[in-house]
Amino acid sequence: MPTPHYGQPRYRVIADQLRERIESGVIPPGALLPAESVLTVEFRASRGTIRRAIAVLREAGLVATSHGRGTHANPRHHGSVLNKSADPETRERHVTADPQLAAIFTVDVGTALLESESVIQIDGTIEAVVRIYRLPRSIS
Amino acid sequence: MPTPHYGQPRYRVIADQLRERIESGVIPPGALLPAESVLTVEFRASRGTIRRAIAVLREAGLVATSHGRGTHANPRHHGSVLNKSADPETRERHVTADPQLAAIFTVDVGTALLESESVIQIDGTIEAVVRIYRLPRSIS
DNA sequence: AGAAATTTGTCCGTATGTATC
DNA sequence: AGATACATACGGACAAATTTC
C-alpha cells in the first residue's frame, strides 16, 4: 500500500471516527477503547497510525491511556466551568501577500510573508484557526 | 541495537539536549535547527525518534516546524502578540475555506467561514495581522 | 506466588508523499 | 527540474506494566 494522504492523513480520519463513537456514546465514559491490536485490524492500519490517532484524542483530552491497561474514554466535563485551554501547536510557512495584506503592510502583492498558524481546540472540538502574518525577520 | 529505555526514553533525552541548546543560545532565536537527517547522525537515533523529540519541543512552544523548510527555535508566541493589542482594528467578513482550512474544520473546500482580521500595531508600526477563522454561527 | 497472556511504550529501518529551496 | 527537508505509513522487534490463570 502506498502512502497517499491527499486530503486528511489516515490518523486524523481514524481519530475523527473514534471521537464520533465517544461523543455519540457508542463508547461510554469510562469504558475502554478496543486494544490497539484490535483497531489495527478494524481500520487496516499499522499500529503506529492507530497510536497516532489515539494521541490526537489524548491531547484533546477525551481519552486517557495507561501502560498495560488500555485507553479509556474520559468522563466529559461538559457544562462545567472547566474549559480546557488550547494547546499551542504552531506551524509556520511562507505565503505571498494577498491584496489586503499587501495594503496593510504597504508591500507589493506577492511579497513573501511569514504565516504562523495555530488550531484552537476546546474539549476536542475545533473552535478556531488563528493565522498570524508578519514580515520575515531580517537580521539574525 | 536492542531497545533499552531503563531511565528516560531516548526521545526525551534528545529533547532535553536540544532544549538546552536553545535556551543557552547555542541555537539562537529564529535560527534553524539541524535537519532531521543531520540529527539522526549526531544522536545515532532513527528519524522517528528525532521527530518525536522535536514534537516535544513543539508542544512546549519552543520551536515551530515548516514543511519543506525546517524547524526553527523560539517562534513568537501568539499569546504575547494578542495581549499587546490595545487598539485592534477588527474587521469581519465571510470567506471560503481554502484546502488547509477545509481539512482542519473537516468541511468541503469553498465552505463559508467567518474571518475576523485584526491589525496589531506597536508604536505606530505594524507588527502583525491576525486572522481568526470560525465556523459560522449555527442554530442549536 | 508465579508464569503466561495481554496491552501499551519505545525504537528501528524502509518506503513513499508533499512542500520548499 | 533536481535536491533537500519534513509528513505519513508500514512492519518488525523488544521493553515494561497490568491483568489473568
Coordinates of C-alpha atoms in Angstrom, one line a residue, chain A:
Chain A
M1 CA 0.0 0.0 0.0
P2 CA 1.4 3.3 -1.0
T3 CA 1.3 6.3 1.3
P4 CA -1.3 8.7 -0.2
H5 CA -2.5 11.4 2.0
Y6 CA -4.1 13.8 -0.4
G7 CA -6.9 15.0 1.9
Q8 CA -6.6 14.3 5.5
P9 CA -4.0 11.9 6.8
R10 CA -5.2 8.5 7.9
Y11 CA -4.6 9.0 11.6
R12 CA -6.8 12.1 11.5
V13 CA -9.6 10.2 9.8
I14 CA -9.3 7.4 12.3
A15 CA -9.2 9.9 15.2
D16 CA -12.4 11.5 13.9
Q17 CA -14.2 8.2 13.8
L18 CA -13.1 7.2 17.3
R19 CA -14.1 10.7 18.6
E20 CA -17.5 10.2 17.0
R21 CA -18.0 7.0 18.8
I22 CA -17.1 8.6 22.1
E23 CA -19.2 11.6 21.7
S24 CA -22.2 9.6 20.4
G25 CA -22.0 7.3 23.4
V26 CA -21.1 4.2 21.5
I27 CA -18.1 4.2 23.7
P28 CA -19.5 5.4 27.0
P29 CA -17.5 7.5 29.5
G30 CA -15.0 5.4 31.4
A31 CA -15.2 2.5 29.0
L32 CA -12.1 1.0 27.5
L33 CA -11.4 1.5 23.8
P34 CA -10.6 -1.5 21.8
A35 CA -7.0 -2.5 22.1
E36 CA -4.6 -1.1 19.6
S37 CA -4.1 -4.6 18.1
V38 CA -7.9 -4.8 17.5
L39 CA -8.0 -1.3 16.0
T40 CA -5.2 -2.2 13.6
V41 CA -7.4 -5.0 12.2
E42 CA -10.6 -2.9 12.1
F43 CA -9.1 0.1 10.4
R44 CA -6.5 -1.9 8.5
A45 CA -3.8 0.5 9.6
S46 CA -0.4 -0.1 11.2
R47 CA -0.1 0.2 14.9
G48 CA 1.8 3.4 14.6
T49 CA -1.0 5.0 12.8
I50 CA -3.5 3.8 15.3
R51 CA -1.4 5.1 18.2
R52 CA -1.0 8.4 16.5
A53 CA -4.8 8.7 16.1
I54 CA -5.2 7.9 19.8
A55 CA -2.6 10.5 20.6
V56 CA -4.8 13.1 18.9
L57 CA -7.7 12.2 21.2
R58 CA -5.4 12.2 24.2
E59 CA -4.1 15.6 23.5
A60 CA -7.7 16.8 23.0
G61 CA -8.4 15.5 26.5
L62 CA -11.1 13.0 25.7
V63 CA -9.2 9.8 26.4
A64 CA -6.6 8.7 28.9
T65 CA -4.1 5.9 28.4
S66 CA -2.5 3.6 31.0
H67 CA 0.5 1.4 30.3
G68 CA -0.5 -2.2 30.2
R69 CA -4.2 -1.4 30.9
G70 CA -5.5 0.3 27.9
T71 CA -7.2 3.6 26.8
H72 CA -10.5 4.6 28.2
A73 CA -12.8 7.4 27.4
N74 CA -12.8 10.3 29.8
P75 CA -15.8 11.5 31.7
R76 CA -17.0 14.6 29.8
H77 CA -16.9 17.7 31.9
H78 CA -19.4 19.4 29.7
G79 CA -21.3 22.2 31.1
S80 CA -18.8 22.6 33.9
V81 CA -16.8 25.8 34.3
L82 CA -13.7 24.0 33.4
N83 CA -12.9 24.5 29.7
K84 CA -9.6 23.2 28.7
S85 CA -7.3 25.8 27.2
A86 CA -5.8 25.4 23.8
D87 CA -2.7 23.5 23.1
P88 CA -0.4 25.7 21.0
E89 CA 0.9 23.6 18.2
T90 CA 2.3 26.1 15.9
R91 CA 3.1 25.6 12.2
E92 CA 4.8 28.1 10.1
R93 CA 5.0 28.7 6.4
H94 CA 5.8 31.3 3.8
V95 CA 3.0 32.8 1.9
T96 CA 2.6 35.5 -0.6
A97 CA 0.8 38.7 0.3
D98 CA -2.8 38.9 -1.0
P99 CA -4.1 42.4 -1.8
Q100 CA -5.4 43.0 1.7
L101 CA -2.2 42.0 3.4
A102 CA -0.2 43.9 0.9
A103 CA -2.1 47.1 1.6
I104 CA -1.7 46.7 5.3
F105 CA 2.0 46.1 5.3
T106 CA 2.5 48.5 2.4
V107 CA 4.3 46.0 0.3
D108 CA 3.7 44.7 -3.2
V109 CA 1.2 41.9 -3.8
G110 CA 3.1 38.7 -3.8
T111 CA 5.7 39.7 -1.3
A112 CA 6.7 36.9 1.0
L113 CA 5.2 36.9 4.4
L114 CA 5.6 34.6 7.3
E115 CA 2.4 32.9 8.4
S116 CA 2.0 31.2 11.8
E117 CA -1.0 29.0 12.2
S118 CA -2.5 27.6 15.4
V119 CA -5.6 25.5 15.9
I120 CA -7.7 26.4 18.9
Q121 CA -9.5 23.4 20.4
I122 CA -11.8 23.2 23.3
D123 CA -12.7 19.8 24.6
G124 CA -11.6 18.2 21.4
T125 CA -13.6 20.3 19.1
I126 CA -12.0 22.8 16.8
E127 CA -13.1 26.3 17.8
A128 CA -11.0 28.5 15.6
V129 CA -7.9 28.7 13.4
V130 CA -5.6 31.6 14.1
R131 CA -3.2 32.8 11.4
I132 CA -0.7 35.5 12.2
Y133 CA 1.1 37.2 9.4
R134 CA 4.4 39.1 9.8
L135 CA 7.1 40.4 7.7
P136 CA 10.0 37.9 7.5
R137 CA 12.7 38.6 10.1
S138 CA 15.6 40.4 8.7
I139 CA 18.6 40.1 11.0
S140 CA 20.0 37.1 12.9

